[in-house]
mmCIF file of C-alpha atoms in Angstrom:
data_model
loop_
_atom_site.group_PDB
_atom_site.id
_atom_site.type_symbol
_atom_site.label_atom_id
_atom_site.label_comp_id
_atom_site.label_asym_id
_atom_site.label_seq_id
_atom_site.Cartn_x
_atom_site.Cartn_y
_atom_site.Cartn_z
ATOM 1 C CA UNK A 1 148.038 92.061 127.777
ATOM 2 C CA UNK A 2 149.601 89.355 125.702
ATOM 3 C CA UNK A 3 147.352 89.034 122.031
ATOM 4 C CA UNK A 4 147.974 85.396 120.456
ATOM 5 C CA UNK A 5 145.921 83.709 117.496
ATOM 6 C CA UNK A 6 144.678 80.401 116.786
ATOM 7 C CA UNK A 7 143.234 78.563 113.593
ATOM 8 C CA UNK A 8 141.622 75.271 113.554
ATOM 9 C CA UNK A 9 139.693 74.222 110.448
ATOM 10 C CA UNK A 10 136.865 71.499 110.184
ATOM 11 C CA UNK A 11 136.204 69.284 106.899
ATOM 12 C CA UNK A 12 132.429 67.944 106.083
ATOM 13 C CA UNK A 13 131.161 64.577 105.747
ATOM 14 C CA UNK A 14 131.322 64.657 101.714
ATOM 15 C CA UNK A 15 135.301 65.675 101.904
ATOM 16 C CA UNK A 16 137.083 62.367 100.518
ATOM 17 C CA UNK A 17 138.830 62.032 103.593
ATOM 18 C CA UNK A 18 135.745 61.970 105.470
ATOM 19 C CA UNK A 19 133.816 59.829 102.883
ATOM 20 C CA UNK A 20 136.920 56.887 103.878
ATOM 21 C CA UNK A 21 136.404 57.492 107.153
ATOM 22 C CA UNK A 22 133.206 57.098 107.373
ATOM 23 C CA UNK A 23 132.701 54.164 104.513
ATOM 24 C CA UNK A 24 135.524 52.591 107.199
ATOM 25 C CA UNK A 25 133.521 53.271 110.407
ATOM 26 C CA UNK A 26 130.647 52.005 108.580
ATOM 27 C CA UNK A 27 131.678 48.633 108.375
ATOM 28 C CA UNK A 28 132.947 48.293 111.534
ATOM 29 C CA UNK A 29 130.043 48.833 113.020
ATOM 30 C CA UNK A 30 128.579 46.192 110.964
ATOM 31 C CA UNK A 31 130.982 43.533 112.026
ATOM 32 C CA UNK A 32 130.979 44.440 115.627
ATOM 33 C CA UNK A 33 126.946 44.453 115.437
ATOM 34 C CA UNK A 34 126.930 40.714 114.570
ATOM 35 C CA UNK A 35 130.455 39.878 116.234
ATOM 36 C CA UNK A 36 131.029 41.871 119.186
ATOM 37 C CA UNK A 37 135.093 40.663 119.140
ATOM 38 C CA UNK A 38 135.738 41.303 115.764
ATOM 39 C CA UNK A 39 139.153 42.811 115.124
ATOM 40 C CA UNK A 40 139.011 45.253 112.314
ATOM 41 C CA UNK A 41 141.617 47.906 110.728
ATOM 42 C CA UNK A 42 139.759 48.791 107.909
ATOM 43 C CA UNK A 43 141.280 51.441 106.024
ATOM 44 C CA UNK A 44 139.373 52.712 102.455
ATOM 45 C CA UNK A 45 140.478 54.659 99.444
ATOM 46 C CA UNK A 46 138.103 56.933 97.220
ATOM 47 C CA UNK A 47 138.607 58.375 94.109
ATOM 48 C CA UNK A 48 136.664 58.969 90.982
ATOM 49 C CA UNK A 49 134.468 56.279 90.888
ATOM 50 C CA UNK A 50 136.510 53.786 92.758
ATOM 51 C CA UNK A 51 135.880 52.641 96.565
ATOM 52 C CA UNK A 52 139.203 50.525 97.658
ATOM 53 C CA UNK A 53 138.521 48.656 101.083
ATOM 54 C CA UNK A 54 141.567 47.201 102.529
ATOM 55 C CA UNK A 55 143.568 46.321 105.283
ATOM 56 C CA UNK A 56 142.892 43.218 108.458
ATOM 57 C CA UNK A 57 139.573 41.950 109.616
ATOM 58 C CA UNK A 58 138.907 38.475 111.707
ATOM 59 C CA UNK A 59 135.954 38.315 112.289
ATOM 60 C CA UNK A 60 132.636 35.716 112.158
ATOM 61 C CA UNK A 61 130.293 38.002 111.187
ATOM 62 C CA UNK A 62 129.051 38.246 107.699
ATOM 63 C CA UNK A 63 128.895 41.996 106.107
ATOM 64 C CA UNK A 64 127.728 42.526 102.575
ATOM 65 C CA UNK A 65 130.281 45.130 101.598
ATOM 66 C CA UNK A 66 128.828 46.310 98.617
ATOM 67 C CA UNK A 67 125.801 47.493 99.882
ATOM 68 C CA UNK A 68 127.718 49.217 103.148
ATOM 69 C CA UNK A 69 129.631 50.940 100.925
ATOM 70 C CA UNK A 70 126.757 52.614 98.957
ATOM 71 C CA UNK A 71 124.649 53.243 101.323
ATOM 72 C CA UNK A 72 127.556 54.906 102.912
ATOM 73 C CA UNK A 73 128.196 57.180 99.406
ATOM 74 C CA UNK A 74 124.158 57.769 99.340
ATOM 75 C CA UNK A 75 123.428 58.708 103.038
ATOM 76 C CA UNK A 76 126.723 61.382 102.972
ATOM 77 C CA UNK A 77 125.075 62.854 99.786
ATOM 78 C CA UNK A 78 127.084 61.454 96.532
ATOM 79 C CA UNK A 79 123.410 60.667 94.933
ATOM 80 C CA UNK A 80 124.009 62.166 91.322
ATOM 81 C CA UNK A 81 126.322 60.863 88.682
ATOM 82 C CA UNK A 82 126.727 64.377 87.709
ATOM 83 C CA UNK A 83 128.751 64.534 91.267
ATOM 84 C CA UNK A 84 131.317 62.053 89.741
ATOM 85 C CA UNK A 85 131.064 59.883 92.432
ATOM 86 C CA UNK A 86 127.868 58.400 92.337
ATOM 87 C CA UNK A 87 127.056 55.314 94.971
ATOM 88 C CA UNK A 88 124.869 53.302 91.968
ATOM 89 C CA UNK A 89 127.598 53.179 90.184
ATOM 90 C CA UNK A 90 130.865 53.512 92.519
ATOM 91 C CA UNK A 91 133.354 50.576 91.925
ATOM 92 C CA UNK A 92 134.017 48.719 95.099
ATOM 93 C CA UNK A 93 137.354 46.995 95.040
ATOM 94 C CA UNK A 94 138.235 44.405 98.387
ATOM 95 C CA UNK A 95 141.706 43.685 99.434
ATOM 96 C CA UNK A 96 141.002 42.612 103.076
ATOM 97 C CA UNK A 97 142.717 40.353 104.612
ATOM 98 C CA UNK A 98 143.019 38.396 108.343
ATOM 99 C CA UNK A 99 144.561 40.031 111.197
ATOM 100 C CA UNK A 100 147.775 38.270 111.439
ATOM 101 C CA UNK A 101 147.845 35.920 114.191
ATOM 102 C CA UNK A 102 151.271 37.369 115.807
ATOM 103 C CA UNK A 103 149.389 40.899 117.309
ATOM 104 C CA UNK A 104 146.084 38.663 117.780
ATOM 105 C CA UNK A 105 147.826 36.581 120.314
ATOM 106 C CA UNK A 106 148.799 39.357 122.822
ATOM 107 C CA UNK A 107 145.303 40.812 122.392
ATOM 108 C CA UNK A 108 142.702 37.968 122.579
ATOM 109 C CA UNK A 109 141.512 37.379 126.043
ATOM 110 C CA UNK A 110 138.817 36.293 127.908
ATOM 111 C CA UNK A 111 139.708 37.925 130.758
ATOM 112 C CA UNK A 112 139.775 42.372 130.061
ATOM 113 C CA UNK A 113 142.405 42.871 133.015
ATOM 114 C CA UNK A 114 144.950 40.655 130.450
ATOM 115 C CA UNK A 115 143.811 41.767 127.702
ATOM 116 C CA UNK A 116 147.122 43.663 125.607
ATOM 117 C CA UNK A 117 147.442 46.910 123.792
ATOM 118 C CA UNK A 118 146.920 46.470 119.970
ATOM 119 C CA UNK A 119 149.951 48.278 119.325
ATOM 120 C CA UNK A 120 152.231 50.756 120.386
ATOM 121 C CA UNK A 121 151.947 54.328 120.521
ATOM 122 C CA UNK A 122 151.014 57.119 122.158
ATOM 123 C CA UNK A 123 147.583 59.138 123.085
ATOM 124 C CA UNK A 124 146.992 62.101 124.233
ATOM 125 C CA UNK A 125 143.237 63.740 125.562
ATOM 126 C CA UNK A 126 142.807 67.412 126.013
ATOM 127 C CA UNK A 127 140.323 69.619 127.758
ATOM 128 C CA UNK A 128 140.247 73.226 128.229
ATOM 129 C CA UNK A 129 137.301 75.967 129.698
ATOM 130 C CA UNK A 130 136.632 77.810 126.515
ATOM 131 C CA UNK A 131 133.006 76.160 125.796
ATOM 132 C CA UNK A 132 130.510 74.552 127.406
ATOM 133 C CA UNK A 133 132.227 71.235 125.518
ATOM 134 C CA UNK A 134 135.221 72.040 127.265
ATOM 135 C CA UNK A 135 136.804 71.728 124.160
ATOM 136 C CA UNK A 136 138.710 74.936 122.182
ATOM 137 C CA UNK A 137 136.831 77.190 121.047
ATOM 138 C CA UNK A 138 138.127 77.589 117.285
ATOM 139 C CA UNK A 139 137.616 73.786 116.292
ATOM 140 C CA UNK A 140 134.645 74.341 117.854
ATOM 141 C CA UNK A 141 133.011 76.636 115.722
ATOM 142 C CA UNK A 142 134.498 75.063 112.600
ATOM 143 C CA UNK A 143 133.055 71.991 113.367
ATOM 144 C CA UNK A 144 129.884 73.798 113.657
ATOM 145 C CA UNK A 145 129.948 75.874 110.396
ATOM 146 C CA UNK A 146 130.693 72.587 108.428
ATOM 147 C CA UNK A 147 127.857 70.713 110.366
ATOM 148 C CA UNK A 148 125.382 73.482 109.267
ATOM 149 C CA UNK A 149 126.434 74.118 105.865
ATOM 150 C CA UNK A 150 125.664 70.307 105.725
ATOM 151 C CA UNK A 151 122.490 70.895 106.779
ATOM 152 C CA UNK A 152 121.259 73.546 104.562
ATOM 153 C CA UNK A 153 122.489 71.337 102.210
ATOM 154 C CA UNK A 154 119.904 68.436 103.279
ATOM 155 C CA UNK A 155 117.712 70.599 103.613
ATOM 156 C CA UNK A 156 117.500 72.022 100.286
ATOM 157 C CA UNK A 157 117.814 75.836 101.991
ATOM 158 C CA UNK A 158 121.320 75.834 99.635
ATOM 159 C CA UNK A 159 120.022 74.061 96.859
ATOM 160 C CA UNK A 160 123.189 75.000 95.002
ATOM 161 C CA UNK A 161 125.455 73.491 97.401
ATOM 162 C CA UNK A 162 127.284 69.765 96.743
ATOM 163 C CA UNK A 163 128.485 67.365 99.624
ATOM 164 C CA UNK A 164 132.127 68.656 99.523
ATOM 165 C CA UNK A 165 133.421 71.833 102.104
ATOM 166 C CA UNK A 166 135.847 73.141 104.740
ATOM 167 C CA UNK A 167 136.122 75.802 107.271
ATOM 168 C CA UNK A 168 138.692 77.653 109.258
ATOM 169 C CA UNK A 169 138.492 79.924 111.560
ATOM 170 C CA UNK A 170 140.915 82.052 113.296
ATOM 171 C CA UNK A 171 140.668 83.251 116.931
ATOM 172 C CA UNK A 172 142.494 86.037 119.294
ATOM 173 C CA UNK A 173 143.086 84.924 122.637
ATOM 174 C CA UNK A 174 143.916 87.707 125.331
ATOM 175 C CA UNK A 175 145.866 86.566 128.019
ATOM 176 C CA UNK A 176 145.109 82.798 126.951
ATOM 177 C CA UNK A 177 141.280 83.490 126.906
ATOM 178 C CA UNK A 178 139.377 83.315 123.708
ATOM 179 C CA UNK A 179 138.320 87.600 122.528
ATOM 180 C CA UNK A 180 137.378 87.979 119.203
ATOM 181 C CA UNK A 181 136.700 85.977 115.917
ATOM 182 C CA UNK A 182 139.131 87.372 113.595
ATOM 183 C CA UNK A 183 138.634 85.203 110.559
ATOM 184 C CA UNK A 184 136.628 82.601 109.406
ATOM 185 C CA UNK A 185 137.358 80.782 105.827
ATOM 186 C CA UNK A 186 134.694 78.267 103.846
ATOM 187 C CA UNK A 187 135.207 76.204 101.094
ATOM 188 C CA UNK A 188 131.427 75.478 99.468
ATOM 189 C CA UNK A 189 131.084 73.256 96.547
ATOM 190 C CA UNK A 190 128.490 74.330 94.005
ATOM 191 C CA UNK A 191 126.579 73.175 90.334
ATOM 192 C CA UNK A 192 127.790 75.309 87.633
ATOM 193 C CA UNK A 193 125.709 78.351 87.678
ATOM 194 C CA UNK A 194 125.877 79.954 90.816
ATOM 195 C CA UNK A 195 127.967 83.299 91.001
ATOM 196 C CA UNK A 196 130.621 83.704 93.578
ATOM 197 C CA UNK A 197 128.488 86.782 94.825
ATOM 198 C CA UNK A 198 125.085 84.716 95.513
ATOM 199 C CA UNK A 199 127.463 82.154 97.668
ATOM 200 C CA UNK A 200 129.260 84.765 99.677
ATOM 201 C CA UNK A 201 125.767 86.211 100.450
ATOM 202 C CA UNK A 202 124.205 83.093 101.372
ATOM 203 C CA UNK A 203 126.743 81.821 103.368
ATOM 204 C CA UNK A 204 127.212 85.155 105.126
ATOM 205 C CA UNK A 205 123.439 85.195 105.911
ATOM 206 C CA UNK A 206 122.386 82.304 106.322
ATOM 207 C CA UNK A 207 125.176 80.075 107.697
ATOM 208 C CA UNK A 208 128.041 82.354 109.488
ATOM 209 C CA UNK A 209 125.720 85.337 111.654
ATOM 210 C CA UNK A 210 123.486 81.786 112.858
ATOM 211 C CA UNK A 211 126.563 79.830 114.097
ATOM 212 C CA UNK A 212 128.998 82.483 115.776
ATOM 213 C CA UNK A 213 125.489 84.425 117.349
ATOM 214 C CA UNK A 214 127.176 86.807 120.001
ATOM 215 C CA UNK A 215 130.599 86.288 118.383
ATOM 216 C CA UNK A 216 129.515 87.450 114.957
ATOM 217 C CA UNK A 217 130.939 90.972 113.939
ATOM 218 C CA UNK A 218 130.239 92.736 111.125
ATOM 219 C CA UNK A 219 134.089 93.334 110.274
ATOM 220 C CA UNK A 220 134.779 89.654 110.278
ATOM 221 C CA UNK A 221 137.034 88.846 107.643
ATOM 222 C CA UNK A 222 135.011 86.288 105.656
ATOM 223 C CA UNK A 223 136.909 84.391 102.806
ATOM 224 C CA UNK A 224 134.368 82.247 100.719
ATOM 225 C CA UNK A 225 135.647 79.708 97.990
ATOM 226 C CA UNK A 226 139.458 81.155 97.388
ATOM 227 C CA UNK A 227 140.199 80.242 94.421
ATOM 228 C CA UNK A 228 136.661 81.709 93.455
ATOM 229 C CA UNK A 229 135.157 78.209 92.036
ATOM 230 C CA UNK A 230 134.210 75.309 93.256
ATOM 231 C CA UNK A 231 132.516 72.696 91.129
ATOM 232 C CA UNK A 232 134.802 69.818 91.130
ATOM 233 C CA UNK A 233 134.897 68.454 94.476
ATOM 234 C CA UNK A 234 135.094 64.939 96.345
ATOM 235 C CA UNK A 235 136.445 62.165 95.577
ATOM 236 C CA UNK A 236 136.376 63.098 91.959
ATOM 237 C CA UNK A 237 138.289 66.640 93.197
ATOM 238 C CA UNK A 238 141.000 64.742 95.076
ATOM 239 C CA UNK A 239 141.466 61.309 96.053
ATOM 240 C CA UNK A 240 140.295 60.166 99.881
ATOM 241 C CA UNK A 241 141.945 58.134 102.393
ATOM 242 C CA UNK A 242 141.039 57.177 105.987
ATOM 243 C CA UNK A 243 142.528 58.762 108.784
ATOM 244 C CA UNK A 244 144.259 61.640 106.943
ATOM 245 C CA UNK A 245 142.182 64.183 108.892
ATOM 246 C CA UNK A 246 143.723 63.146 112.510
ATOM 247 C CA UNK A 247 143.777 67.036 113.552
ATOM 248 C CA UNK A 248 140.261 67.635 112.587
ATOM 249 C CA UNK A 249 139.232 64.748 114.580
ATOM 250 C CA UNK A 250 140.790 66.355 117.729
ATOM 251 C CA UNK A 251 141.555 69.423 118.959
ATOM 252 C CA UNK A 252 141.987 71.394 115.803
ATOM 253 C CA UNK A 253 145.606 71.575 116.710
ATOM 254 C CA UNK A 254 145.642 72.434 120.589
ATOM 255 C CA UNK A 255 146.874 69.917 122.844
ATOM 256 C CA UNK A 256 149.459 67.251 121.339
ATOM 257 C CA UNK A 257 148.488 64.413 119.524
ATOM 258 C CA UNK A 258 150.348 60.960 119.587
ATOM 259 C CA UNK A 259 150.052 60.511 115.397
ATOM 260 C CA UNK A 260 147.371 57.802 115.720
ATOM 261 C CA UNK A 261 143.985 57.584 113.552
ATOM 262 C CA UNK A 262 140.757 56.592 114.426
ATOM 263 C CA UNK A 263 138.344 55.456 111.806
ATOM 264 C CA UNK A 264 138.306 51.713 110.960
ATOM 265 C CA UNK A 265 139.798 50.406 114.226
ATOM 266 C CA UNK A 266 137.589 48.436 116.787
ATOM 267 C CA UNK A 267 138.112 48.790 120.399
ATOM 268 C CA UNK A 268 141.298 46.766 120.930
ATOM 269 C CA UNK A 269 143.217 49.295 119.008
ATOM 270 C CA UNK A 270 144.554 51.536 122.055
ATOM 271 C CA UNK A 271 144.892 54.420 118.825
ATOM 272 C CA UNK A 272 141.495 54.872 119.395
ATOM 273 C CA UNK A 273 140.015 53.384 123.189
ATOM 274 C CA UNK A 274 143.585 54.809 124.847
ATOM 275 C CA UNK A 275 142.627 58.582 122.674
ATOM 276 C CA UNK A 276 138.808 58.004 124.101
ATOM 277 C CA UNK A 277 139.986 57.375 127.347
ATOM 278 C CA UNK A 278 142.251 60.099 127.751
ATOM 279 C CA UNK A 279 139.911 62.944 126.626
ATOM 280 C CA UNK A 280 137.794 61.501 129.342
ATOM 281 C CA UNK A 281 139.899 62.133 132.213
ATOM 282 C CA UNK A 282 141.294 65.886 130.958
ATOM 283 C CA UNK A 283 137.275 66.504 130.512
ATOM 284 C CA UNK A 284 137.050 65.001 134.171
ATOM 285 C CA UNK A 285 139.826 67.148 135.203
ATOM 286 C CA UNK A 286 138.781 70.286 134.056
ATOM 287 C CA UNK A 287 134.458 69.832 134.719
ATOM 288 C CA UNK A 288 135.957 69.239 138.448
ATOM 289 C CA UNK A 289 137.694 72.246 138.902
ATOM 290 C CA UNK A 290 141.360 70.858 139.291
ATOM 291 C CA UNK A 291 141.896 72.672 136.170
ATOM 292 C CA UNK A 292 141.291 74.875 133.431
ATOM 293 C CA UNK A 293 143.084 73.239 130.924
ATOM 294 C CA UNK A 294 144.981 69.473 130.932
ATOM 295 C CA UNK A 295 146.002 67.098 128.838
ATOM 296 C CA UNK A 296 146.230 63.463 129.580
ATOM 297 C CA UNK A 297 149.277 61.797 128.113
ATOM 298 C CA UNK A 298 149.575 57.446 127.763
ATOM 299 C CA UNK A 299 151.547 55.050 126.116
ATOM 300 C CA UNK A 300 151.409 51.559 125.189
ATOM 301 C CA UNK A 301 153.848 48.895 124.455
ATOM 302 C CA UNK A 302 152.146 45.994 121.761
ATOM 303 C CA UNK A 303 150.859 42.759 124.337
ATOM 304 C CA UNK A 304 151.072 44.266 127.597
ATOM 305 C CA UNK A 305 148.216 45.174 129.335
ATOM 306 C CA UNK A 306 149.814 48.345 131.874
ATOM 307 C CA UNK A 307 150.139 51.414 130.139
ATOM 308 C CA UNK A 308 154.128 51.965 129.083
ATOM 309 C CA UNK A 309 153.818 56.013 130.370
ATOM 310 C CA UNK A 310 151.496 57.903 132.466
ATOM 311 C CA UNK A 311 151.418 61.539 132.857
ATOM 312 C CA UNK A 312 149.098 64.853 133.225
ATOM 313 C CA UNK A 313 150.074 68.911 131.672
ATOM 314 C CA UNK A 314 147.210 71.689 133.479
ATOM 315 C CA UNK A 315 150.100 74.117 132.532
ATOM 316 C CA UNK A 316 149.736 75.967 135.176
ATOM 317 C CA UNK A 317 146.148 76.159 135.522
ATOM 318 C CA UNK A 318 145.654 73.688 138.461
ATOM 319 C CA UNK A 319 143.582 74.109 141.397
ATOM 320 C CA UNK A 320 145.322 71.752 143.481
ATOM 321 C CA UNK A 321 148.708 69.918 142.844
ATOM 322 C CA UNK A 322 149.175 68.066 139.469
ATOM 323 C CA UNK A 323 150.655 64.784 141.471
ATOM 324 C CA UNK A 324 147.342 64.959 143.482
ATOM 325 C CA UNK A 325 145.481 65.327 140.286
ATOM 326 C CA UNK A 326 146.977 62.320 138.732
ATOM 327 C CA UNK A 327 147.051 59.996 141.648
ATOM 328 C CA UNK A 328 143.076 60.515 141.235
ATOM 329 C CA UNK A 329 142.743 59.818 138.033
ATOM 330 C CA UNK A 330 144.910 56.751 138.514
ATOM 331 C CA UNK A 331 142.772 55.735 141.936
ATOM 332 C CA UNK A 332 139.853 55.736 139.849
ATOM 333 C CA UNK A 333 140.126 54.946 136.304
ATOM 334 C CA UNK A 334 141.646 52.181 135.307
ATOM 335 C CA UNK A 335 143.888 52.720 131.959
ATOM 336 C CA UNK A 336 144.645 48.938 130.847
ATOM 337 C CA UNK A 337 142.557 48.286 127.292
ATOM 338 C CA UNK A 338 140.588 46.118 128.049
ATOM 339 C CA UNK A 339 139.319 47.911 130.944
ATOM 340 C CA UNK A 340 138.581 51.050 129.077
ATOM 341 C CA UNK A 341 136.421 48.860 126.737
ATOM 342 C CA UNK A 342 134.646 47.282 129.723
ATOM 343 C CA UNK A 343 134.226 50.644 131.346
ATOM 344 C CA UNK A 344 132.964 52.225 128.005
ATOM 345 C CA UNK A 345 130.855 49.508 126.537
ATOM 346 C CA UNK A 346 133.232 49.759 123.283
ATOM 347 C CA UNK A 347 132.082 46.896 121.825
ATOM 348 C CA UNK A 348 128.699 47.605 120.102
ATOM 349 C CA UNK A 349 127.920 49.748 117.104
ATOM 350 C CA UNK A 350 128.934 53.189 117.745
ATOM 351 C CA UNK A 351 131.623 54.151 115.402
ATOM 352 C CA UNK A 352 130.092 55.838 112.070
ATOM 353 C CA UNK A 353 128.477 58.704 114.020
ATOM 354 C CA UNK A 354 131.746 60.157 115.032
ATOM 355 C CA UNK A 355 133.706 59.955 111.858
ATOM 356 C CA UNK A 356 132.392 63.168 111.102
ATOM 357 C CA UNK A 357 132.739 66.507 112.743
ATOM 358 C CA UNK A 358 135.041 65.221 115.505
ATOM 359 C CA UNK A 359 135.371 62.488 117.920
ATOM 360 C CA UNK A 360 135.126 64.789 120.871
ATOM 361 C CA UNK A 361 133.382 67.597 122.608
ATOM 362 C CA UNK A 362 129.974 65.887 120.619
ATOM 363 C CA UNK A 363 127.355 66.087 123.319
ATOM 364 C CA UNK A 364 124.745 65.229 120.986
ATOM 365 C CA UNK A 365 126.422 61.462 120.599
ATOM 366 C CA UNK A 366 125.932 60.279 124.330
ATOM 367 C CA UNK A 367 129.188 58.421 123.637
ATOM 368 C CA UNK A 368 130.779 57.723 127.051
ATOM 369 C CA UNK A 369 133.905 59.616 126.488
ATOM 370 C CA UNK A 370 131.924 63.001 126.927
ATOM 371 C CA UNK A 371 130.570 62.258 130.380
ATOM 372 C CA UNK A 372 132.003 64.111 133.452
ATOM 373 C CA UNK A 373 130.658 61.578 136.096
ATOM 374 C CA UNK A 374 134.114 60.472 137.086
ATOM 375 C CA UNK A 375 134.499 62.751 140.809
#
């Protein structure tokens, strides 16, 4: 009986990191909902009371950036100037610029079989039979505790409770499968009066027993706020940037991951359509039975159409052989970019939903990436 552990931690949709994102996804959405082929790598910068949009958009579609940006800020929950981000008054500085016309010409094309990569780099999908998701089980439940304490938040059940938080939590796996929860970490931030005690309680009540259900144990070791305050928080806590939460967005660390973020990047950027695509077919994979566990590995090179590299890991969990498994996947799914958008429908307004609490294993998106329709 070999014991192992794993951690994977979650962030929630008023950590600056996930404020960028999402203030990024935001306005790609916009541009794509009035100009389908708009090419966007919109990255955005948060800090105390500054909003920094940046990086290359063509596009012909007309966005009014100020107001995407606030509503953005109000909708995640920054509606107080006591916060220290406040969306009223938020600064909202724009340095964007046109796509440069060297990578648009190996990616513009009428025709989606010609159509190039974006860029280079590598993606990588993952799938594995710990949850109904198919997705590990410790991101899993992180994700979930930082979805929920959002919620009691909106709610007004944690009337205490501010926009900004994180989870962790730590799981043993016996002989690779998924036993006990051994730890589980938040990060709550709170107004000024509320004693450490009333948060641990709370939280232990009325957040942590909900969300494990069967896995809950009384003897969990539950760490809440560390440092034993947590006031200052958001992008007036620590500054925010998109796609510095690339783990979080994932697997929680499981798998590999090619070093690519998502937020801010329309369809034609394989970073994001080759990482969609990918978890699609090691989803496929496993919700077939070929596998308990695979990840789907592919490359691009910048301009060409064919994926550089090709490849499939079950580690040893295959049904049937792996060569067999990825001539199927290569019979019927067809891995060129503009393909994958085709196949997908990439090219509509779909982007801001995921930008918090993952990308994958989110069955209650209908994004096409979750399906299991492909055998």
């Amino acid at each position: 009986m070999t014991k192992t552990y794993r951690a994977s931690e979650s962030v929630s949709e008023g950590h600056p990191d996930k404020v960028a994102d999402q203030i990024s996804d935001a306005i790609l959405d916009e541009l794509i909902r009035d100009d389908k082929n708009s090419r966007v790598a919109c990255e955005t910068f948060v800090t105390t009371g500054l909003s920094m949009i940046g990086g290359e958009i063509s596009t012909n579609a007309y966005v009014d950036l100020q107001r995407v940006v606030r509503d953005t800020i109000k909708d995640i929950g920054y509606d107080d100037p006591r916060l220290g981000f406040y969306y009223r008054d938020v600064a909202v500085l724009n340095v964007i610029h046109e796509q440069s016309p060297e990578i648009a010409q190996g990616v513009v094309s009428e025709k989606p079989e010609e159509q190039g990569a974006g860029d280079q780099g590598m993606m990588m999908g993952y799938a594995v039979r710990d949850t109904e998701e198919l997705m590990p089980l410790p991101i899993t439940l992180a994700h979930n505790l930082t979805r929920e304490l959002a919620e009691l938040r909106k709610s007004n059940k944690l009337n205490y409770h501010r926009p900004d938080g994180k989870s962790q939590v730590n799981i043993r796996y016996i002989d690779g499968q998924p036993d006990k929860v051994e730890k589980v970490t938040l990060a709550a931030q709170h107004t000024e009066e509320v004693e450490l005690d009333k948060l641990q309680e709370d939280l232990h009540e009325m957040l942590v027993k909900p969300v494990l259900g069967d896995l809950y144990d009384p003897d969990i070791d539950l760490i809440v706020n560390g440092t034993g305050k947590f006031v200052i928080g958001g992008p007036q806590g620590d500054a925010g940037l998109t796609g510095r939460k690339i783990i979080v967005d994932t697997y929680g660390g499981f798998g590999s991951h090619g070093g690519g973020a998502f937020s801010g990047k329309d369809p034609s950027k394989v970073d994001r359509t080759g990482s969609y695509a990918t978890r699609y077919l090691a989803k496929n994979v496993v919700a077939a039975g070929y596998a308990d566990k695979c990840e789907v590995r592919v490359a691009y090179t910048i301009g060409v159409p064919e994926p550089f590299s090709f490849d499939i890991n079950t580690y040893n969990t295959n049904s049937i052989p792996e060569d067999e498994i990825k001539a199927k996947l290569e019979r019927e799914f067809d891995l060129r970019p503009g393909m994958i958008i085709q196949a997908f429908d990439l090219k509509r307004p779909i982007y801001k939903q995921t930008a918090a609490y993952g990308h994958f294993g989110r069955e209650d998106l209908d994004v096409p990436w979750e399906k299991t329709d492909l055998f």
